């Protein structure tokens, strides 16, 4: 039985595409067949973060309009044989996505893949709505700041009322919170919302907490999902999140401030 998992948020720039790439890679590394689909028509960043931008010949819209077959458009990841990528179009607008076309393509993907990760655009426009409409599970990516949390609360409302599951009285979309760019020390200093604050407002279970880390940007610029860097806290945190997504129990890490070294205690910082 395949699952469609949407990675979504209310606000842009919170790390959805970075998270989609790492989650897809992490699931594939555990032996599951995975495809990650870029719904951000007109922009297209997933292929850059996955390091396959030069291999894009056909895209998601080409498949929807039947200008090519799904097999022609899928790109196999060179590092992980269980992982494939379906890129977005850079030359079309979001009206090229139709409910019928998206449903047909997802139906074809369900026949071949165990997990279909939908990398949603931010907000509530057409691409974001179609990315979440057919979802079985949702990963809501949030930064620990008021605007991101408020906008994500709106997304939770749509997940509970505007998906196929809600319209057909099926079990509700299973929702997970992924908190990104988290700095326990900034929380202590009062510059950032705490994990507990975000949990209390949104009221959904925490899948993972991704620490603020330079490695995330470096990995994205190199076309390497950060989950492959298991020496970095961010890579470890994404690995933990994938494990929890697949049913493992793991304690949350990177939610408490680390102890300051001697020089930091003496000179501050």
PDB file of C-alpha atoms in Angstrom:
ATOM      1  CA  UNK A   1       0.000   0.000   0.000  1.00  0.00           C
ATOM      2  CA  UNK A   2       1.512   3.330  -1.064  1.00  0.00           C
ATOM      3  CA  UNK A   3       1.304   6.600   0.843  1.00  0.00           C
ATOM      4  CA  UNK A   4       1.168  10.165  -0.412  1.00  0.00           C
ATOM      5  CA  UNK A   5       2.958  12.522   1.999  1.00  0.00           C
ATOM      6  CA  UNK A   6       2.752  16.276   1.432  1.00  0.00           C
ATOM      7  CA  UNK A   7       5.466  18.540   2.828  1.00  0.00           C
ATOM      8  CA  UNK A   8       3.757  21.890   3.292  1.00  0.00           C
ATOM      9  CA  UNK A   9       3.784  25.215   5.119  1.00  0.00           C
ATOM     10  CA  UNK A  10       1.945  28.500   5.201  1.00  0.00           C
ATOM     11  CA  UNK A  11       5.039  30.638   4.800  1.00  0.00           C
ATOM     12  CA  UNK A  12       7.808  30.538   2.208  1.00  0.00           C
ATOM     13  CA  UNK A  13      11.455  30.048   3.017  1.00  0.00           C
ATOM     14  CA  UNK A  14      10.987  27.711   5.979  1.00  0.00           C
ATOM     15  CA  UNK A  15      12.817  24.733   4.456  1.00  0.00           C
ATOM     16  CA  UNK A  16      10.117  22.681   2.727  1.00  0.00           C
ATOM     17  CA  UNK A  17      12.181  21.655  -0.279  1.00  0.00           C
ATOM     18  CA  UNK A  18      15.261  20.937   1.846  1.00  0.00           C
ATOM     19  CA  UNK A  19      13.040  18.816   4.085  1.00  0.00           C
ATOM     20  CA  UNK A  20      11.351  17.040   1.164  1.00  0.00           C
ATOM     21  CA  UNK A  21      14.744  16.075  -0.279  1.00  0.00           C
ATOM     22  CA  UNK A  22      16.141  14.770   3.007  1.00  0.00           C
ATOM     23  CA  UNK A  23      12.976  12.914   4.009  1.00  0.00           C
ATOM     24  CA  UNK A  24      12.710  11.246   0.607  1.00  0.00           C
ATOM     25  CA  UNK A  25      16.387  10.278   0.694  1.00  0.00           C
ATOM     26  CA  UNK A  26      16.097   8.993   4.251  1.00  0.00           C
ATOM     27  CA  UNK A  27      13.111   6.770   3.480  1.00  0.00           C
ATOM     28  CA  UNK A  28      14.806   5.424   0.346  1.00  0.00           C
ATOM     29  CA  UNK A  29      17.966   4.584   2.310  1.00  0.00           C
ATOM     30  CA  UNK A  30      15.820   2.349   4.495  1.00  0.00           C
ATOM     31  CA  UNK A  31      14.952   0.187   1.507  1.00  0.00           C
ATOM     32  CA  UNK A  32      11.645   1.703   0.379  1.00  0.00           C
ATOM     33  CA  UNK A  33      10.843   2.833  -3.163  1.00  0.00           C
ATOM     34  CA  UNK A  34      10.309   6.592  -3.038  1.00  0.00           C
ATOM     35  CA  UNK A  35       9.521   9.368  -5.500  1.00  0.00           C
ATOM     36  CA  UNK A  36       9.644  13.060  -4.634  1.00  0.00           C
ATOM     37  CA  UNK A  37       7.473  15.372  -6.750  1.00  0.00           C
ATOM     38  CA  UNK A  38       8.004  19.131  -7.127  1.00  0.00           C
ATOM     39  CA  UNK A  39       4.630  20.933  -7.179  1.00  0.00           C
ATOM     40  CA  UNK A  40       6.180  24.415  -7.327  1.00  0.00           C
ATOM     41  CA  UNK A  41       5.443  25.041 -11.009  1.00  0.00           C
ATOM     42  CA  UNK A  42       7.238  28.091 -12.401  1.00  0.00           C
ATOM     43  CA  UNK A  43      10.071  28.079  -9.864  1.00  0.00           C
ATOM     44  CA  UNK A  44      11.516  24.537  -9.575  1.00  0.00           C
ATOM     45  CA  UNK A  45      14.118  24.165  -6.848  1.00  0.00           C
ATOM     46  CA  UNK A  46      13.882  20.497  -5.879  1.00  0.00           C
ATOM     47  CA  UNK A  47      16.122  19.356  -8.745  1.00  0.00           C
ATOM     48  CA  UNK A  48      18.836  21.794  -7.595  1.00  0.00           C
ATOM     49  CA  UNK A  49      18.800  20.503  -4.023  1.00  0.00           C
ATOM     50  CA  UNK A  50      18.805  16.908  -5.308  1.00  0.00           C
ATOM     51  CA  UNK A  51      21.717  17.702  -7.634  1.00  0.00           C
ATOM     52  CA  UNK A  52      19.985  16.577 -10.828  1.00  0.00           C
ATOM     53  CA  UNK A  53      19.124  19.893 -12.514  1.00  0.00           C
ATOM     54  CA  UNK A  54      21.137  19.052 -15.650  1.00  0.00           C
ATOM     55  CA  UNK A  55      19.256  15.795 -16.126  1.00  0.00           C
ATOM     56  CA  UNK A  56      15.764  17.317 -16.369  1.00  0.00           C
ATOM     57  CA  UNK A  57      14.344  16.708 -19.848  1.00  0.00           C
ATOM     58  CA  UNK A  58      10.631  16.328 -19.138  1.00  0.00           C
ATOM     59  CA  UNK A  59       8.733  17.563 -16.096  1.00  0.00           C
ATOM     60  CA  UNK A  60       5.546  17.105 -14.067  1.00  0.00           C
ATOM     61  CA  UNK A  61       3.478  19.320 -16.388  1.00  0.00           C
ATOM     62  CA  UNK A  62       4.695  17.400 -19.449  1.00  0.00           C
ATOM     63  CA  UNK A  63       3.323  14.228 -17.858  1.00  0.00           C
ATOM     64  CA  UNK A  64      -0.003  15.874 -16.974  1.00  0.00           C
ATOM     65  CA  UNK A  65      -0.440  17.176 -20.539  1.00  0.00           C
ATOM     66  CA  UNK A  66       0.649  13.794 -21.949  1.00  0.00           C
ATOM     67  CA  UNK A  67       3.577  15.293 -23.837  1.00  0.00           C
ATOM     68  CA  UNK A  68       5.654  12.440 -22.425  1.00  0.00           C
ATOM     69  CA  UNK A  69       5.206   9.319 -20.337  1.00  0.00           C
ATOM     70  CA  UNK A  70       5.788   9.236 -16.612  1.00  0.00           C
ATOM     71  CA  UNK A  71       8.765   6.956 -17.094  1.00  0.00           C
ATOM     72  CA  UNK A  72      10.377   9.490 -19.453  1.00  0.00           C
ATOM     73  CA  UNK A  73      10.054  12.267 -16.864  1.00  0.00           C
ATOM     74  CA  UNK A  74      11.249  10.381 -13.773  1.00  0.00           C
ATOM     75  CA  UNK A  75      14.906  10.925 -12.849  1.00  0.00           C
ATOM     76  CA  UNK A  76      16.656   8.211 -10.857  1.00  0.00           C
ATOM     77  CA  UNK A  77      18.910   9.477  -8.088  1.00  0.00           C
ATOM     78  CA  UNK A  78      22.512   8.439  -8.745  1.00  0.00           C
ATOM     79  CA  UNK A  79      23.279   7.913  -5.038  1.00  0.00           C
ATOM     80  CA  UNK A  80      20.224   5.895  -4.075  1.00  0.00           C
ATOM     81  CA  UNK A  81      18.618   3.448  -6.497  1.00  0.00           C
ATOM     82  CA  UNK A  82      15.299   3.425  -4.596  1.00  0.00           C
ATOM     83  CA  UNK A  83      14.772   7.171  -5.094  1.00  0.00           C
ATOM     84  CA  UNK A  84      13.326   9.013  -8.106  1.00  0.00           C
ATOM     85  CA  UNK A  85      12.567  12.692  -8.745  1.00  0.00           C
ATOM     86  CA  UNK A  86       9.783  14.294 -10.776  1.00  0.00           C
ATOM     87  CA  UNK A  87      10.780  17.919 -11.439  1.00  0.00           C
ATOM     88  CA  UNK A  88       8.449  20.897 -11.804  1.00  0.00           C
ATOM     89  CA  UNK A  89       8.214  22.998 -14.939  1.00  0.00           C
ATOM     90  CA  UNK A  90      10.035  26.336 -15.068  1.00  0.00           C
ATOM     91  CA  UNK A  91       8.182  27.623 -18.119  1.00  0.00           C
ATOM     92  CA  UNK A  92       4.516  26.997 -17.265  1.00  0.00           C
ATOM     93  CA  UNK A  93       2.288  28.619 -14.674  1.00  0.00           C
ATOM     94  CA  UNK A  94       0.400  26.881 -11.904  1.00  0.00           C
ATOM     95  CA  UNK A  95      -2.800  26.684 -13.989  1.00  0.00           C
ATOM     96  CA  UNK A  96      -1.102  23.864 -15.902  1.00  0.00           C
ATOM     97  CA  UNK A  97      -1.799  21.651 -12.876  1.00  0.00           C
ATOM     98  CA  UNK A  98      -5.311  20.209 -13.048  1.00  0.00           C
ATOM     99  CA  UNK A  99      -7.068  18.053 -10.433  1.00  0.00           C
ATOM    100  CA  UNK A 100      -7.666  15.345 -13.010  1.00  0.00           C
ATOM    101  CA  UNK A 101      -4.083  15.398 -14.230  1.00  0.00           C
ATOM    102  CA  UNK A 102      -2.581  15.352 -10.748  1.00  0.00           C
ATOM    103  CA  UNK A 103      -4.866  12.508  -9.685  1.00  0.00           C
ATOM    104  CA  UNK A 104      -3.909  10.473 -12.759  1.00  0.00           C
ATOM    105  CA  UNK A 105      -0.166  10.964 -12.244  1.00  0.00           C
ATOM    106  CA  UNK A 106      -0.357  10.172  -8.526  1.00  0.00           C
ATOM    107  CA  UNK A 107      -2.343   7.054  -9.392  1.00  0.00           C
ATOM    108  CA  UNK A 108       0.430   5.910 -11.736  1.00  0.00           C
ATOM    109  CA  UNK A 109       3.063   6.670  -9.095  1.00  0.00           C
ATOM    110  CA  UNK A 110       1.142   4.672  -6.485  1.00  0.00           C
ATOM    111  CA  UNK A 111       1.497   1.592  -8.676  1.00  0.00           C
ATOM    112  CA  UNK A 112       5.300   1.812  -8.627  1.00  0.00           C
ATOM    113  CA  UNK A 113       6.327   3.541  -5.388  1.00  0.00           C
ATOM    114  CA  UNK A 114       5.708   2.917  -1.695  1.00  0.00           C
ATOM    115  CA  UNK A 115       6.054   6.574  -0.735  1.00  0.00           C
ATOM    116  CA  UNK A 116       5.215   9.649  -2.815  1.00  0.00           C
ATOM    117  CA  UNK A 117       6.628  12.842  -1.272  1.00  0.00           C
ATOM    118  CA  UNK A 118       4.898  15.985  -2.578  1.00  0.00           C
ATOM    119  CA  UNK A 119       7.031  19.111  -2.207  1.00  0.00           C
ATOM    120  CA  UNK A 120       4.371  21.817  -1.956  1.00  0.00           C
ATOM    121  CA  UNK A 121       4.663  25.515  -2.743  1.00  0.00           C
ATOM    122  CA  UNK A 122       4.078  27.797   0.231  1.00  0.00           C
ATOM    123  CA  UNK A 123       0.678  29.226   1.006  1.00  0.00           C
ATOM    124  CA  UNK A 124      -2.777  28.312  -0.227  1.00  0.00           C
ATOM    125  CA  UNK A 125      -2.633  28.860  -4.001  1.00  0.00           C
ATOM    126  CA  UNK A 126      -3.527  26.191  -6.576  1.00  0.00           C
ATOM    127  CA  UNK A 127      -0.262  24.233  -6.539  1.00  0.00           C
ATOM    128  CA  UNK A 128      -0.295  24.012  -2.749  1.00  0.00           C
ATOM    129  CA  UNK A 129      -3.949  22.975  -2.697  1.00  0.00           C
ATOM    130  CA  UNK A 130      -3.378  20.172  -5.231  1.00  0.00           C
ATOM    131  CA  UNK A 131      -0.247  18.990  -3.412  1.00  0.00           C
ATOM    132  CA  UNK A 132      -2.237  18.467  -0.216  1.00  0.00           C
ATOM    133  CA  UNK A 133      -5.610  17.410  -1.677  1.00  0.00           C
ATOM    134  CA  UNK A 134      -4.664  13.760  -2.301  1.00  0.00           C
ATOM    135  CA  UNK A 135      -2.392  13.374   0.742  1.00  0.00           C
ATOM    136  CA  UNK A 136      -2.581  10.574   3.277  1.00  0.00           C
ATOM    137  CA  UNK A 137      -0.126  12.302   5.616  1.00  0.00           C
ATOM    138  CA  UNK A 138       1.170  15.855   5.965  1.00  0.00           C
ATOM    139  CA  UNK A 139       4.456  17.188   7.291  1.00  0.00           C
ATOM    140  CA  UNK A 140       3.917  20.825   8.249  1.00  0.00           C
ATOM    141  CA  UNK A 141       7.255  22.659   8.201  1.00  0.00           C
ATOM    142  CA  UNK A 142       7.416  25.577  10.625  1.00  0.00           C
ATOM    143  CA  UNK A 143      10.058  28.068  11.734  1.00  0.00           C
ATOM    144  CA  UNK A 144       9.864  29.116  15.414  1.00  0.00           C
ATOM    145  CA  UNK A 145       8.500  32.578  14.675  1.00  0.00           C
ATOM    146  CA  UNK A 146       5.013  34.008  15.037  1.00  0.00           C
ATOM    147  CA  UNK A 147       4.259  34.590  11.334  1.00  0.00           C
ATOM    148  CA  UNK A 148       5.303  31.066  10.334  1.00  0.00           C
ATOM    149  CA  UNK A 149       3.250  29.476  13.128  1.00  0.00           C
ATOM    150  CA  UNK A 150       0.182  31.585  12.357  1.00  0.00           C
ATOM    151  CA  UNK A 151       0.303  30.738   8.639  1.00  0.00           C
ATOM    152  CA  UNK A 152       0.802  27.044   9.395  1.00  0.00           C
ATOM    153  CA  UNK A 153      -2.308  27.092  11.573  1.00  0.00           C
ATOM    154  CA  UNK A 154      -4.232  28.121   8.446  1.00  0.00           C
ATOM    155  CA  UNK A 155      -2.734  25.170   6.562  1.00  0.00           C
ATOM    156  CA  UNK A 156      -3.907  22.807   9.302  1.00  0.00           C
ATOM    157  CA  UNK A 157      -7.416  24.146   8.809  1.00  0.00           C
ATOM    158  CA  UNK A 158      -7.253  23.334   5.091  1.00  0.00           C
ATOM    159  CA  UNK A 159      -5.871  19.851   5.765  1.00  0.00           C
ATOM    160  CA  UNK A 160      -8.841  19.106   7.991  1.00  0.00           C
ATOM    161  CA  UNK A 161     -11.484  20.492   5.627  1.00  0.00           C
ATOM    162  CA  UNK A 162     -10.266  20.743   2.020  1.00  0.00           C
ATOM    163  CA  UNK A 163      -8.669  17.376   1.214  1.00  0.00           C
ATOM    164  CA  UNK A 164     -10.159  14.352  -0.493  1.00  0.00           C
ATOM    165  CA  UNK A 165     -10.070  12.466   2.804  1.00  0.00           C
ATOM    166  CA  UNK A 166     -12.144  15.139   4.527  1.00  0.00           C
ATOM    167  CA  UNK A 167     -14.600  15.410   1.643  1.00  0.00           C
ATOM    168  CA  UNK A 168     -15.196  11.635   1.480  1.00  0.00           C
ATOM    169  CA  UNK A 169     -15.411  11.044   5.262  1.00  0.00           C
ATOM    170  CA  UNK A 170     -12.243   8.951   5.352  1.00  0.00           C
ATOM    171  CA  UNK A 171      -9.807   9.047   8.255  1.00  0.00           C
ATOM    172  CA  UNK A 172      -8.284  12.525   8.491  1.00  0.00           C
ATOM    173  CA  UNK A 173      -4.892  13.347   7.030  1.00  0.00           C
ATOM    174  CA  UNK A 174      -2.229  12.328   9.559  1.00  0.00           C
ATOM    175  CA  UNK A 175      -0.421  15.565  10.513  1.00  0.00           C
ATOM    176  CA  UNK A 176       3.167  15.962  11.742  1.00  0.00           C
ATOM    177  CA  UNK A 177       5.094  19.044  12.867  1.00  0.00           C
ATOM    178  CA  UNK A 178       8.647  19.564  11.627  1.00  0.00           C
ATOM    179  CA  UNK A 179      10.292  22.517  13.362  1.00  0.00           C
ATOM    180  CA  UNK A 180      13.241  23.895  11.387  1.00  0.00           C
ATOM    181  CA  UNK A 181      16.023  26.427  12.079  1.00  0.00           C
ATOM    182  CA  UNK A 182      15.681  25.909  15.821  1.00  0.00           C
ATOM    183  CA  UNK A 183      18.195  27.437  18.218  1.00  0.00           C
ATOM    184  CA  UNK A 184      17.746  26.486  21.896  1.00  0.00           C
ATOM    185  CA  UNK A 185      20.108  29.260  22.945  1.00  0.00           C
ATOM    186  CA  UNK A 186      18.043  31.902  21.144  1.00  0.00           C
ATOM    187  CA  UNK A 187      14.958  30.483  22.857  1.00  0.00           C
ATOM    188  CA  UNK A 188      16.651  30.972  26.224  1.00  0.00           C
ATOM    189  CA  UNK A 189      17.584  34.527  25.222  1.00  0.00           C
ATOM    190  CA  UNK A 190      13.953  35.232  24.324  1.00  0.00           C
ATOM    191  CA  UNK A 191      14.650  35.758  20.615  1.00  0.00           C
ATOM    192  CA  UNK A 192      12.765  32.707  19.355  1.00  0.00           C
ATOM    193  CA  UNK A 193       9.594  30.761  20.154  1.00  0.00           C
ATOM    194  CA  UNK A 194      10.151  27.548  22.085  1.00  0.00           C
ATOM    195  CA  UNK A 195       9.191  24.091  20.863  1.00  0.00           C
ATOM    196  CA  UNK A 196       6.556  23.979  23.610  1.00  0.00           C
ATOM    197  CA  UNK A 197       5.063  27.298  22.421  1.00  0.00           C
ATOM    198  CA  UNK A 198       4.737  26.014  18.851  1.00  0.00           C
ATOM    199  CA  UNK A 199       3.290  22.669  19.987  1.00  0.00           C
ATOM    200  CA  UNK A 200       0.714  24.412  22.145  1.00  0.00           C
ATOM    201  CA  UNK A 201      -0.475  26.673  19.336  1.00  0.00           C
ATOM    202  CA  UNK A 202      -0.597  24.083  16.537  1.00  0.00           C
ATOM    203  CA  UNK A 203      -1.567  21.030  18.589  1.00  0.00           C
ATOM    204  CA  UNK A 204      -0.021  18.367  16.353  1.00  0.00           C
ATOM    205  CA  UNK A 205       2.673  15.803  17.222  1.00  0.00           C
ATOM    206  CA  UNK A 206       6.309  16.705  16.669  1.00  0.00           C
ATOM    207  CA  UNK A 207       8.055  14.675  13.991  1.00  0.00           C
ATOM    208  CA  UNK A 208      11.420  16.380  14.380  1.00  0.00           C
ATOM    209  CA  UNK A 209      13.358  19.465  15.383  1.00  0.00           C
ATOM    210  CA  UNK A 210      16.023  20.555  12.901  1.00  0.00           C
ATOM    211  CA  UNK A 211      18.680  22.780  14.472  1.00  0.00           C
ATOM    212  CA  UNK A 212      19.843  26.011  12.911  1.00  0.00           C
ATOM    213  CA  UNK A 213      22.925  24.925  10.969  1.00  0.00           C
ATOM    214  CA  UNK A 214      25.265  26.211   8.257  1.00  0.00           C
ATOM    215  CA  UNK A 215      25.472  22.663   6.882  1.00  0.00           C
ATOM    216  CA  UNK A 216      21.901  22.909   5.578  1.00  0.00           C
ATOM    217  CA  UNK A 217      22.746  25.788   3.237  1.00  0.00           C
ATOM    218  CA  UNK A 218      26.068  24.241   2.234  1.00  0.00           C
ATOM    219  CA  UNK A 219      24.398  20.935   1.375  1.00  0.00           C
ATOM    220  CA  UNK A 220      21.624  22.630  -0.608  1.00  0.00           C
ATOM    221  CA  UNK A 221      24.141  24.638  -2.623  1.00  0.00           C
ATOM    222  CA  UNK A 222      26.071  21.442  -3.358  1.00  0.00           C
ATOM    223  CA  UNK A 223      23.014  19.486  -4.504  1.00  0.00           C
ATOM    224  CA  UNK A 224      23.345  17.015  -1.638  1.00  0.00           C
ATOM    225  CA  UNK A 225      20.440  16.410   0.796  1.00  0.00           C
ATOM    226  CA  UNK A 226      21.760  17.270   4.255  1.00  0.00           C
ATOM    227  CA  UNK A 227      20.549  13.940   5.663  1.00  0.00           C
ATOM    228  CA  UNK A 228      23.554  12.368   3.906  1.00  0.00           C
ATOM    229  CA  UNK A 229      25.840  14.336   6.239  1.00  0.00           C
ATOM    230  CA  UNK A 230      25.324  12.334   9.417  1.00  0.00           C
ATOM    231  CA  UNK A 231      28.228  14.134  11.074  1.00  0.00           C
ATOM    232  CA  UNK A 232      26.129  17.312  11.152  1.00  0.00           C
ATOM    233  CA  UNK A 233      23.390  17.917  13.751  1.00  0.00           C
ATOM    234  CA  UNK A 234      20.924  18.778  10.973  1.00  0.00           C
ATOM    235  CA  UNK A 235      21.642  15.514   9.147  1.00  0.00           C
ATOM    236  CA  UNK A 236      21.182  13.560  12.374  1.00  0.00           C
ATOM    237  CA  UNK A 237      17.944  15.414  13.146  1.00  0.00           C
ATOM    238  CA  UNK A 238      16.493  14.604   9.707  1.00  0.00           C
ATOM    239  CA  UNK A 239      17.515  10.965  10.156  1.00  0.00           C
ATOM    240  CA  UNK A 240      15.662  10.930  13.483  1.00  0.00           C
ATOM    241  CA  UNK A 241      12.591  12.482  11.847  1.00  0.00           C
ATOM    242  CA  UNK A 242      12.529   9.845   9.101  1.00  0.00           C
ATOM    243  CA  UNK A 243      12.841   7.081  11.695  1.00  0.00           C
ATOM    244  CA  UNK A 244       9.842   8.486  13.594  1.00  0.00           C
ATOM    245  CA  UNK A 245       7.864   8.846  10.363  1.00  0.00           C
ATOM    246  CA  UNK A 246       8.377   5.117   9.762  1.00  0.00           C
ATOM    247  CA  UNK A 247       7.258   4.205  13.266  1.00  0.00           C
ATOM    248  CA  UNK A 248      10.479   4.121  15.314  1.00  0.00           C
ATOM    249  CA  UNK A 249      10.657   5.690  18.766  1.00  0.00           C
ATOM    250  CA  UNK A 250      13.526   8.145  19.129  1.00  0.00           C
ATOM    251  CA  UNK A 251      14.078  10.866  21.735  1.00  0.00           C
ATOM    252  CA  UNK A 252      14.119  14.462  20.527  1.00  0.00           C
ATOM    253  CA  UNK A 253      17.604  15.888  20.266  1.00  0.00           C
ATOM    254  CA  UNK A 254      18.923  19.418  19.753  1.00  0.00           C
ATOM    255  CA  UNK A 255      16.164  21.012  21.839  1.00  0.00           C
ATOM    256  CA  UNK A 256      18.309  22.028  24.818  1.00  0.00           C
ATOM    257  CA  UNK A 257      21.148  24.591  24.748  1.00  0.00           C
ATOM    258  CA  UNK A 258      24.597  23.019  24.785  1.00  0.00           C
ATOM    259  CA  UNK A 259      27.015  23.809  27.552  1.00  0.00           C
ATOM    260  CA  UNK A 260      29.321  26.743  26.880  1.00  0.00           C
ATOM    261  CA  UNK A 261      33.032  26.073  26.590  1.00  0.00           C
ATOM    262  CA  UNK A 262      35.592  27.727  28.845  1.00  0.00           C
ATOM    263  CA  UNK A 263      36.387  30.543  26.392  1.00  0.00           C
ATOM    264  CA  UNK A 264      32.676  31.271  25.876  1.00  0.00           C
ATOM    265  CA  UNK A 265      32.162  31.487  29.627  1.00  0.00           C
ATOM    266  CA  UNK A 266      35.137  33.792  30.037  1.00  0.00           C
ATOM    267  CA  UNK A 267      34.520  36.093  27.080  1.00  0.00           C
ATOM    268  CA  UNK A 268      30.791  35.631  26.430  1.00  0.00           C
ATOM    269  CA  UNK A 269      29.048  34.387  23.311  1.00  0.00           C
TER     270      UNK A 269
END
